[in-house]
């Protein structure tokens, strides 16, 4: 993710997790042909990718967190806002020069 944000890699890292039940996997059969396949998308990973790519609007109402406990959702939103502010302030700092030698 950091390499993508710095422009060192052209594509963002994948954050989806695929699980296959009842069959061997990976094999030559595509996941779409499996009997039972589950895709898991970690919300935190998706939000970090959106934040680093500049696609995330930080309105608390626009973040589609699907967490059953409302206090936890609010806490996560606040933590991501703080992380975004830290990242923005870090982007405004001049590059740090390594010490000589």
CSV table of C-alpha atoms in Angstrom, one decimal, residues 9 31-32 42-43 53-54 70 77 83 88 97 99:
chain,number,residue,atom,x,y,z
A,9,UNK,CA,3.9,0.2,-8.1
A,31,UNK,CA,-12.9,-19.6,-8.6
A,32,UNK,CA,-16.2,-18.7,-10.4
A,42,UNK,CA,-11.8,-6.2,5.2
A,43,UNK,CA,-13.3,-2.8,5.7
A,53,UNK,CA,-5.7,6.9,-3.5
A,54,UNK,CA,-7.7,10.0,-2.6
A,70,UNK,CA,-22.4,1.5,16.8
A,77,UNK,CA,-14.3,6.4,12.0
A,83,UNK,CA,-4.9,8.6,10.5
A,88,UNK,CA,-2.0,14.7,5.2
A,97,UNK,CA,17.2,14.0,4.3
A,99,UNK,CA,22.1,11.9,7.9
